[in-house]
Each structure stands twice: as structure tokens, then as C-alpha cells.
PDB file of C-alpha atoms in Angstrom:
ATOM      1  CA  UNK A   1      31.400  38.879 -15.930  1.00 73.00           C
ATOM      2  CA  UNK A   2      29.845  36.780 -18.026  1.00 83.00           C
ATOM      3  CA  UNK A   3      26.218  35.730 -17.197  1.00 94.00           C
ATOM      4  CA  UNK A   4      25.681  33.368 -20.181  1.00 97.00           C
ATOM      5  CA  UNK A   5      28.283  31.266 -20.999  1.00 97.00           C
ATOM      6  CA  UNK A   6      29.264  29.070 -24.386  1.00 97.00           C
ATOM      7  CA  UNK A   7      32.146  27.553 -23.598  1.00 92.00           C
ATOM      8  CA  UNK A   8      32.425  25.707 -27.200  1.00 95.00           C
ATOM      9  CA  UNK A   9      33.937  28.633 -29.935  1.00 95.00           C
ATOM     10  CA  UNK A  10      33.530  25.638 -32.871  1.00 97.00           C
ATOM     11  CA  UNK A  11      32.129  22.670 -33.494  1.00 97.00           C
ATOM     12  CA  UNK A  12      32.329  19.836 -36.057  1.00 98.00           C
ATOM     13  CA  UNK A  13      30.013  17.374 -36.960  1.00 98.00           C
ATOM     14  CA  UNK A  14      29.099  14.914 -40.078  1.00 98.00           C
ATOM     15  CA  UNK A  15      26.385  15.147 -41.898  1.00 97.00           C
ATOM     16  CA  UNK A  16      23.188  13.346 -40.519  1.00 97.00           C
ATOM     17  CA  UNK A  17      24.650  13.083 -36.725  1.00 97.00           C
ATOM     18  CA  UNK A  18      23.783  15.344 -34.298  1.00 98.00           C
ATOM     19  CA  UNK A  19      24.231  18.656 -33.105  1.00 98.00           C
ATOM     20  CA  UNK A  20      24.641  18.984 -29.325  1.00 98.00           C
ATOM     21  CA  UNK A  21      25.705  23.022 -28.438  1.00 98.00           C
ATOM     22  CA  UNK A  22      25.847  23.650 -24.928  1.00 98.00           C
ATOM     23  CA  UNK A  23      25.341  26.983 -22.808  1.00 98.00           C
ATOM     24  CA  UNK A  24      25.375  27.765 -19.052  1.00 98.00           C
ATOM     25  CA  UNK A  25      23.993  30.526 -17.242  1.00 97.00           C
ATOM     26  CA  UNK A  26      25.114  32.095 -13.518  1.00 96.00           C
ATOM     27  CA  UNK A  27      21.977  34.267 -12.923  1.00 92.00           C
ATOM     28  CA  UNK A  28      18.929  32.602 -11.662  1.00 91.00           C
ATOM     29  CA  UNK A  29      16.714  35.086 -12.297  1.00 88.00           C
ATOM     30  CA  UNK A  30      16.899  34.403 -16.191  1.00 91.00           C
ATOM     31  CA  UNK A  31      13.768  32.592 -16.719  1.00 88.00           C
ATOM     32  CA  UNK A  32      13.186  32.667 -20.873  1.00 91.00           C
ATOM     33  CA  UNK A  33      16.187  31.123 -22.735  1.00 95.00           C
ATOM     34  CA  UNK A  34      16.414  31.507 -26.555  1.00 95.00           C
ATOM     35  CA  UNK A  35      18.683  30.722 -29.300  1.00 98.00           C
ATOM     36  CA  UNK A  36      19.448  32.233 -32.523  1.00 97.00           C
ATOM     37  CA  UNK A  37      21.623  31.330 -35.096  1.00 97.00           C
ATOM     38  CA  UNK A  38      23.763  33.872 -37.339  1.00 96.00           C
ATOM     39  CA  UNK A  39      25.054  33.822 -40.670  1.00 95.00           C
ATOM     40  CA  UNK A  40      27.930  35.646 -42.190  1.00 91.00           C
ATOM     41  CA  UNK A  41      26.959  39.474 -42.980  1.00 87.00           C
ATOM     42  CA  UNK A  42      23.005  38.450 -41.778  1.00 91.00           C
ATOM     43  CA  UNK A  43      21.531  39.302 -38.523  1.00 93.00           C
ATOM     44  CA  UNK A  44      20.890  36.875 -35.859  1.00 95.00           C
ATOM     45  CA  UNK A  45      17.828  34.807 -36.720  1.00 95.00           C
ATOM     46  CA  UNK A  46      15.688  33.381 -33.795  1.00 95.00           C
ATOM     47  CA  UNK A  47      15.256  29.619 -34.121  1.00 97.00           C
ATOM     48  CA  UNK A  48      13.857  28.177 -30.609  1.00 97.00           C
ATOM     49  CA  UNK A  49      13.077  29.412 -27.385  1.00 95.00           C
ATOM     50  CA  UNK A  50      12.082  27.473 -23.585  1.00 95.00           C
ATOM     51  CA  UNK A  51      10.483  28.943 -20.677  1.00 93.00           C
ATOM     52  CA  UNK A  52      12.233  28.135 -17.267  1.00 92.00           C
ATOM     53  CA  UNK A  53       8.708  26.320 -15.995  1.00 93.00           C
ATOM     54  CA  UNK A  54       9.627  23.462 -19.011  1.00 96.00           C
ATOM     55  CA  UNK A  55      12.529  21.211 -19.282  1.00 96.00           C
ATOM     56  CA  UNK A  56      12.220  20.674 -23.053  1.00 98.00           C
ATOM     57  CA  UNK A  57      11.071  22.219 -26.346  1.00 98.00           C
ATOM     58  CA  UNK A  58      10.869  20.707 -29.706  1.00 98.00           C
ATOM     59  CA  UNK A  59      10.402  21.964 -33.154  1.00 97.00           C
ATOM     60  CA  UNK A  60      11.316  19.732 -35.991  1.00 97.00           C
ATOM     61  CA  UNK A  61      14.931  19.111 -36.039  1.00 98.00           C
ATOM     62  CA  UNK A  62      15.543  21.271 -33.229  1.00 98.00           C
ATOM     63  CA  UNK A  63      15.356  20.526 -29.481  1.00 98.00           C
ATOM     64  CA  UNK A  64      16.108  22.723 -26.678  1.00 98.00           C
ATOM     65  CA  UNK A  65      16.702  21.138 -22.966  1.00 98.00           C
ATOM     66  CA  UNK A  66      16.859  23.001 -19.724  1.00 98.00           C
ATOM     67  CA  UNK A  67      18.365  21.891 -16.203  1.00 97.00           C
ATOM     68  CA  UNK A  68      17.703  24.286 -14.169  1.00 95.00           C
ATOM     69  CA  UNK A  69      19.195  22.993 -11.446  1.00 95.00           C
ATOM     70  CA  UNK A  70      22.633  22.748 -13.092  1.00 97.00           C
ATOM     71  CA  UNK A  71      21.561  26.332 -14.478  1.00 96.00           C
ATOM     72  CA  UNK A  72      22.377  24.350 -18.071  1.00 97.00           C
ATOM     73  CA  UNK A  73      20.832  24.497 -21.517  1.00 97.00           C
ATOM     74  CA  UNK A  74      21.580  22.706 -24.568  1.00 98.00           C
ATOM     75  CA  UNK A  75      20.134  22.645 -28.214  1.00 98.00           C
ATOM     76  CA  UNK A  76      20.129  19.706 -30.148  1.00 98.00           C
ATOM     77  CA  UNK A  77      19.625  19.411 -33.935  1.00 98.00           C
ATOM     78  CA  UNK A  78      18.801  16.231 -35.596  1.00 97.00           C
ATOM     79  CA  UNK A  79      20.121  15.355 -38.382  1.00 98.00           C
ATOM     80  CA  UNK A  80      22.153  17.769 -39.212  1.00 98.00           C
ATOM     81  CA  UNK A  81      22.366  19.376 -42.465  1.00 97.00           C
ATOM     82  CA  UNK A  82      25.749  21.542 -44.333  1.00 97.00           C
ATOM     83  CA  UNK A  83      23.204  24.345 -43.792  1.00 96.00           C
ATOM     84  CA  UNK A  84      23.063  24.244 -40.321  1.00 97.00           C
ATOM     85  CA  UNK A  85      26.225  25.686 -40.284  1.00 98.00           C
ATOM     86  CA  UNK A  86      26.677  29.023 -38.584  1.00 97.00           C
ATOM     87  CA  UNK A  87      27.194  30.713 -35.294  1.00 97.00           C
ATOM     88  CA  UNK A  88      24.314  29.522 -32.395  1.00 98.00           C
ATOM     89  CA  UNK A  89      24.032  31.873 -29.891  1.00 98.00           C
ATOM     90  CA  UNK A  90      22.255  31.010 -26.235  1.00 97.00           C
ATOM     91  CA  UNK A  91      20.270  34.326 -24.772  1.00 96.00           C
ATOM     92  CA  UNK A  92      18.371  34.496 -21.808  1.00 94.00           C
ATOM     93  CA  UNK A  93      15.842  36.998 -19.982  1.00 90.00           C
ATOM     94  CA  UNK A  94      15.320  38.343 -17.160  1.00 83.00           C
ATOM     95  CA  UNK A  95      12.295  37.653 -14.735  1.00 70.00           C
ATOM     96  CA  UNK A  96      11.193  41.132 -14.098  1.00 66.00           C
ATOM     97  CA  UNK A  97       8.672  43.251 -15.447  1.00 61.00           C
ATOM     98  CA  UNK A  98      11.127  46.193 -15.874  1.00 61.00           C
ATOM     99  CA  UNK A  99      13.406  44.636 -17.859  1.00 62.00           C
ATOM    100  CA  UNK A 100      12.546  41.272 -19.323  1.00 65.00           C
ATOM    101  CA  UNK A 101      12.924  42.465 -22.597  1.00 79.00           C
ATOM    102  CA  UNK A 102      16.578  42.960 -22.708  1.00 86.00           C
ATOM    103  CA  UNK A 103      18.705  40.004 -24.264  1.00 91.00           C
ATOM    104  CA  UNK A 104      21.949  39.125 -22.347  1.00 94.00           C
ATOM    105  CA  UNK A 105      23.495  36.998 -25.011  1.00 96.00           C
ATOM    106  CA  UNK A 106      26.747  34.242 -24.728  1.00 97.00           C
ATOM    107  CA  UNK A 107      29.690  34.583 -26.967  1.00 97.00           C
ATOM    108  CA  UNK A 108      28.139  31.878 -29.630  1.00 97.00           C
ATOM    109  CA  UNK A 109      29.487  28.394 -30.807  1.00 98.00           C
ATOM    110  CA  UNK A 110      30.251  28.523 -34.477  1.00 97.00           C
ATOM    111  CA  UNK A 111      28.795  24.570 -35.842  1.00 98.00           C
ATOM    112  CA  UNK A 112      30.087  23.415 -39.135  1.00 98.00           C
ATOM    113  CA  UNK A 113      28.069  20.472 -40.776  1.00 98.00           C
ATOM    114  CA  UNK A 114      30.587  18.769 -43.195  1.00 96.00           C
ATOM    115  CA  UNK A 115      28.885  17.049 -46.429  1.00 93.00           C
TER     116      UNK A 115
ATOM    117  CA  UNK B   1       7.131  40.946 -45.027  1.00 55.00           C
ATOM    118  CA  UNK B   2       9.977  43.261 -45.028  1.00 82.00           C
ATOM    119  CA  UNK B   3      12.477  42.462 -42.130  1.00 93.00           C
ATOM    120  CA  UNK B   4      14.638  44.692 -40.114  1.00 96.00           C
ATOM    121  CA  UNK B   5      16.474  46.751 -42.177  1.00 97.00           C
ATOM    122  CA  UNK B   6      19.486  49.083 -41.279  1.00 98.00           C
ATOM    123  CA  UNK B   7      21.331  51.347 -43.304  1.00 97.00           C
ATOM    124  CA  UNK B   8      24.131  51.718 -44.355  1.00 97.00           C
ATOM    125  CA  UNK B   9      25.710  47.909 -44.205  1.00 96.00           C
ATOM    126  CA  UNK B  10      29.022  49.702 -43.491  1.00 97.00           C
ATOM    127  CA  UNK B  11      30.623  52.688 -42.271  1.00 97.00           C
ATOM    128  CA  UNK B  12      34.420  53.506 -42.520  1.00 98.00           C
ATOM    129  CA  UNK B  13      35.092  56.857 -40.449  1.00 97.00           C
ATOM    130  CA  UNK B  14      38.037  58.397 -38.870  1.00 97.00           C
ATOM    131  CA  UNK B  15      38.325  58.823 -35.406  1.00 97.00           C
ATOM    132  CA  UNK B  16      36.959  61.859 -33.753  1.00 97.00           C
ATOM    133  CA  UNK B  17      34.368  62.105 -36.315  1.00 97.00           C
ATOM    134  CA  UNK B  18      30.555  61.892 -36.086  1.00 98.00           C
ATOM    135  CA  UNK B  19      28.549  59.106 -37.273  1.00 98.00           C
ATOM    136  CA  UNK B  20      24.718  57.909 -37.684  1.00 98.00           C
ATOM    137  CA  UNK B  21      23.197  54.119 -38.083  1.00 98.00           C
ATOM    138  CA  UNK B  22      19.909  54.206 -39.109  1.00 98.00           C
ATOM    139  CA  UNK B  23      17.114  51.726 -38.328  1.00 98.00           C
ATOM    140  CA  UNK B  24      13.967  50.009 -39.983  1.00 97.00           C
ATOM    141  CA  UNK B  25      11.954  48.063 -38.159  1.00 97.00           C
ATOM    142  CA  UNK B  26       9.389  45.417 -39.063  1.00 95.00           C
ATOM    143  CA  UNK B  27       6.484  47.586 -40.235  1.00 94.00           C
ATOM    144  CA  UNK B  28       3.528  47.988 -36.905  1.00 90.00           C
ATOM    145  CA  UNK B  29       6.307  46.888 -33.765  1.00 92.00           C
ATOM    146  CA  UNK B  30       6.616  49.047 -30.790  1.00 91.00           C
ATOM    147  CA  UNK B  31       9.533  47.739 -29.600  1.00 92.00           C
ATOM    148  CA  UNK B  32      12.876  49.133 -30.891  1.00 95.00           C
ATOM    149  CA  UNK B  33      16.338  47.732 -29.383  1.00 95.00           C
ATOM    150  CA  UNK B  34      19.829  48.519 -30.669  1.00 97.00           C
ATOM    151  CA  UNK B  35      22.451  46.179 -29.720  1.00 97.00           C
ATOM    152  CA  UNK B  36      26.565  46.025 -30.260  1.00 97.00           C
ATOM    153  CA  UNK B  37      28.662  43.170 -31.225  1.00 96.00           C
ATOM    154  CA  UNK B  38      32.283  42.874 -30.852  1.00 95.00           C
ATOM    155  CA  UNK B  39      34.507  40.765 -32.671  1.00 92.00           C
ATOM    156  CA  UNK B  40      34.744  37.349 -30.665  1.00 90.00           C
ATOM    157  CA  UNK B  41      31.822  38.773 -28.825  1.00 93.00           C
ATOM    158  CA  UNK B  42      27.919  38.059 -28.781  1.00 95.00           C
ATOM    159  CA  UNK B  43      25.314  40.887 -29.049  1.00 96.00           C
ATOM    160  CA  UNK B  44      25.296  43.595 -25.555  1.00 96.00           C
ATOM    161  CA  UNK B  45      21.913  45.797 -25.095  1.00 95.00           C
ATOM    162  CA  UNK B  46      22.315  49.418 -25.903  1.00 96.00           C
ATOM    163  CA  UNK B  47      19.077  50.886 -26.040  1.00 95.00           C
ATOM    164  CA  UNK B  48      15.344  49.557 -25.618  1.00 93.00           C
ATOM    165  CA  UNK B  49      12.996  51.890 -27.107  1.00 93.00           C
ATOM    166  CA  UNK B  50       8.820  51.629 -26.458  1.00 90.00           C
ATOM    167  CA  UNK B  51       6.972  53.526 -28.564  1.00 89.00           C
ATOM    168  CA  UNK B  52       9.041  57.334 -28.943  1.00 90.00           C
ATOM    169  CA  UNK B  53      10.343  57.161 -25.948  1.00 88.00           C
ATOM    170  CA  UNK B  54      13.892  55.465 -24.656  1.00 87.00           C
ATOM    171  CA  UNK B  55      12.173  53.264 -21.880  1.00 86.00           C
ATOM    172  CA  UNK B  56      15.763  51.539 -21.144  1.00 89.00           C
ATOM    173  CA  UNK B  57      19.351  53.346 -22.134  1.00 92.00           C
ATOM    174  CA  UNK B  58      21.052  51.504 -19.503  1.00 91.00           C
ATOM    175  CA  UNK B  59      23.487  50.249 -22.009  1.00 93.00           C
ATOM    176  CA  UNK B  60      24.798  52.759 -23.781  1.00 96.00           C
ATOM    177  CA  UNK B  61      28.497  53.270 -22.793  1.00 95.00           C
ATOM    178  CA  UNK B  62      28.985  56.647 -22.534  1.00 94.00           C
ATOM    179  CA  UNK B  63      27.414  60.116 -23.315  1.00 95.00           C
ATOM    180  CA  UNK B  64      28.405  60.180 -26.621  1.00 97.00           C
ATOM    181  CA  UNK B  65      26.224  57.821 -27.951  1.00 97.00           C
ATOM    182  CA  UNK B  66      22.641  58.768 -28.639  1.00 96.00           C
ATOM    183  CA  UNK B  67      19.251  57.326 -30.196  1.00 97.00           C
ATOM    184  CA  UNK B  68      16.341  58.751 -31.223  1.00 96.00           C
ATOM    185  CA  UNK B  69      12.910  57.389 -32.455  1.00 95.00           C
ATOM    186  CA  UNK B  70      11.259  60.762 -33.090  1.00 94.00           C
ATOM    187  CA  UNK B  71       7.984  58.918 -34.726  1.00 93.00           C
ATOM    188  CA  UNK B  72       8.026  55.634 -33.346  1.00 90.00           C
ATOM    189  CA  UNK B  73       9.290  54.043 -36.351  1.00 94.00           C
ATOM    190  CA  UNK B  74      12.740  54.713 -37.853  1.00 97.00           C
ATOM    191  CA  UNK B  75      15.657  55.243 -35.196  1.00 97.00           C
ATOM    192  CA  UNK B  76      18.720  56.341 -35.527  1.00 98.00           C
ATOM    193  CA  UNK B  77      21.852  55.853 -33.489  1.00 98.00           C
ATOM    194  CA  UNK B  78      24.193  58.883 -33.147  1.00 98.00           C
ATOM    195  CA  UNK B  79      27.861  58.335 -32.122  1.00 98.00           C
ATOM    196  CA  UNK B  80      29.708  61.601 -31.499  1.00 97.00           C
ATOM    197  CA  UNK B  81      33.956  62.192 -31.374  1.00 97.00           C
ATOM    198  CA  UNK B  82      34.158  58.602 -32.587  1.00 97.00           C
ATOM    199  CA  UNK B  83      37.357  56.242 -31.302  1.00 97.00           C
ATOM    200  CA  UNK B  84      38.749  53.150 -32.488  1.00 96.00           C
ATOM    201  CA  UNK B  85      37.039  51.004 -29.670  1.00 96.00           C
ATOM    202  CA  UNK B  86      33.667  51.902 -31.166  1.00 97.00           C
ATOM    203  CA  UNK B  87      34.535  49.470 -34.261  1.00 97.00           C
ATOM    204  CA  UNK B  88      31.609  46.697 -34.068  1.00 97.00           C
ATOM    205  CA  UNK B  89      28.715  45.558 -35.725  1.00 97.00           C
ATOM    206  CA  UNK B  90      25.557  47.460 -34.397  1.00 98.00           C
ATOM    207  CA  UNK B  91      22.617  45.555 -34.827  1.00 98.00           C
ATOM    208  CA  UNK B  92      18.951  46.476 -34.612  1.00 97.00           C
ATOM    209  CA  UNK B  93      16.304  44.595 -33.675  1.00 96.00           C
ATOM    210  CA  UNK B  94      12.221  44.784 -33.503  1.00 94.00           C
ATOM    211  CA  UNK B  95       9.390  43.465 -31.369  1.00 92.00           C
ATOM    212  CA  UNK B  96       5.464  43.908 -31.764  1.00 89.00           C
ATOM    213  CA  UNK B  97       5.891  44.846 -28.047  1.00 80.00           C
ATOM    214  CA  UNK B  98       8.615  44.117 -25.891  1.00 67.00           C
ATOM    215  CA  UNK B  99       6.826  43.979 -22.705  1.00 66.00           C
ATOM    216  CA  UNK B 100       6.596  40.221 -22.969  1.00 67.00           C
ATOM    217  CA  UNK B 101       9.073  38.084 -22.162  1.00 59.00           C
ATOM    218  CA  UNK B 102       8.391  35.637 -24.535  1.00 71.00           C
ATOM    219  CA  UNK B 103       8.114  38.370 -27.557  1.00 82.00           C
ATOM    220  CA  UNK B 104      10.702  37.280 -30.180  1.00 88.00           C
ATOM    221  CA  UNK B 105      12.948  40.167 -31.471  1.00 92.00           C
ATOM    222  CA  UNK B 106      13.930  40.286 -34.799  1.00 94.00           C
ATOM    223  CA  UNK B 107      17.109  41.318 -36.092  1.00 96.00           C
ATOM    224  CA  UNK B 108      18.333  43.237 -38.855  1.00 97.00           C
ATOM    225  CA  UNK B 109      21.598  42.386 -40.524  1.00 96.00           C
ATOM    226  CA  UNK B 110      23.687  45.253 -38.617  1.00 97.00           C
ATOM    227  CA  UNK B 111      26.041  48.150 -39.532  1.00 98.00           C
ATOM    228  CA  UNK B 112      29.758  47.166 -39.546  1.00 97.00           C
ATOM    229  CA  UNK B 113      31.285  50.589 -37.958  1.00 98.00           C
ATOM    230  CA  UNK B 114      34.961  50.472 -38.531  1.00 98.00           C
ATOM    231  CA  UNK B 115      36.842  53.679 -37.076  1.00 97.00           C
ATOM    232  CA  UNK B 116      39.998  54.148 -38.248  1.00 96.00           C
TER     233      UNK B 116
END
């Protein structure tokens, strides 16, 4: 079963609009969401992270939200640029000293940013 | 810096054989995780390592996968009597400690396994 969920394989967007990838999550003991984004033949890179105690994190173009409620995150990226384009993928960990270092990762959303 | 690195980028091997994926991590972290991506897949936990020691193995599928971290630095994954539904990218990733939650792992490019 999947615990974190992306249920967006692609999306498009112009140049300059923004990004909105979505991710939902079914345990609610994750309490540390991240995202990384992937190019081909590269490893994931990490690009943003929020803490379950927050509802929002910012960093430049990039903007991560959090309903936890609605167990619900979403990145935004504003504008978007061509090289924005890769696969995002939405991680979470767990809230417990044994094992909050391990990564359960969603299935990714692959974003292209057309010129 | 250096990155992650992980050697080699790909491995072509025939089924039943063995095979080893090494890791580099980012020069002074303790942490050491391998992970394993299928196609259409995102990355699943194999292996945490702390220091030498395997503090979390939980993931590895079965008993004929294997990692070691003899000096707290390099690892290396071992996959014995290989089959075709070991094909995946193995990534490796690095933290300076990996008991914090909010320590960011870094990733090295991965090894492309394909069994044939």
C-alpha cells in the first residue's frame, strides 16, 4: 500500500506560470515532508522540506504547503522555468526516534516547463 | 565538495550471477542509506547504515542481498544468485547523521542493474 501518494505521473505548464504538484499521505505519523527533484541519469536532488508543526515553507521560487488535516501537501514553483523540468518526488518521515531517518517516497510527477 | 558517488553507473549481468554496487559518500557523514528504484516507481529503503554498523536492514528483500560498511565510509551492496526482478536503479545516499529527522540525505546518481 502506498503511504505517499502522487497521483499526477506528468504535468505541463508554460513558461512563467506556475507549478502546482500535489502529494497525499495516509500515515499520520509522518511528520517531516520533503521533496526532491530528479533528472535523467542524476540522483534525486533535495530542493525543500516542511515540518508537520508549519503549514508553509518558502525558498525563492519554491513553496511548499501542508494541510494536515486533509493529510495534503503541495509544492508550488513560481515562475517556472524549461529547467524546472524533471521528476518531483514528495517523501515523508516518520515521527519516531527509531526510524525517522528512513524516506518513504511517492511514485513522482514528471513537470515539463515548455519555452 | 565531492557528492555521492557510486560505481559503476551500470551493470549488465545474467541471472543467477553475483553482483556488487559500490558506494561513496559525501566525505565526514555517518549516515549511509541504500535505496531501490523501480521503473514507474519512486525510491524504497534498503538499508540504513550508522557508523559500521547496519542500524536498520528492514528493507532488504530477501537474504540474498547484503551490505557492508567495513570502515564507515565506502559500502558496498552485494546481490547473490541474481534474477530478473532485481533490475532497478540502486541509489545511495549520505547524511552527516541520520538521527535527525530534519537531516537532508544526499543522493548519488545510482547504479542501473539490469539482469538479463
Amino acid at each position: 500500500d502506498q503511504q505517499v501518494k502522487q497521483n499526477s505521473p506528468s504535468l505541463s505548464v508554460q513558461e512563467g506560470r506556475i507549478s502546482i504538484l500535489n502529494c497525499d499521505y495516509t500515515n499520520s505519523m509522518f511528520d517531516y515532508f520533503l521533496w526532491y527533484k530528479k533528472y535523467p541519469a542524476e540522483g534525486p536532488t533535495f530542493l525543500i522540506s516542511i515540518s508537520s508543526i508549519k503549514d508553509k515553507n518558502e525558498d525563492g521560487r519554491f513553496t511548499v504547503f501542508l494541510n494536515k488535516s486533509a493529510k495534503h501537501l503541495s509544492l508550488h514553483i513560481v515562475p517556472s522555468q524549461p529547467g524546472d523540468s524533471a521528476v518531483y518526488f514528495c517523501a515523508a518521515r516518520l515521527n519516531s526516534g527509531g526510524s525517522n531517518y528512513k524516506l518513504t517516497f511517492g511514485k513522482g510527477t514528471l513537470l515539463t516547463v515548455n519555452p | 565538495g565531492a557528492g555521492v558517488s557510486q560505481t559503476p553507473s551500470n551493470k549488465v549481468t545474467e541471472k543467477g550471477k553475483y553482483v556488487e554496487l559500490r558506494c561513496d559518500p559525501i566525505s565526514g557523514h555517518t549516515a549511509l542509506y541504500w535505496y531501490r528504484q523501480s521503473l514507474g516507481q519512486g525510491p524504497e529503503f534498503l538499508i540504513y547504515f550508522q557508523g559500521t554498523g547496519a542500524a536498520d536492514d528492514s528493507g532488504l528483500p530477501n537474504d540474498r542481498f547484503f551490505a557492508v560498511r567495513p570502515e564507515g565510509s565506502v559500502s558496498t551492496l552485494k546481490i547473490q544468485r541474481t534474477e530478473r526482478g532485481d533490475s532497478a536503479v540502486y541509489l545511495c545516499a549520505s547524511s552527516r547523521q541520520g538521527a535527525l529527522s530534519t537531516d537532508t540525505q544526499y543522493f548519488g546518481p545510482g547504479t542501473r542493474l539490469t539482469v538479463l
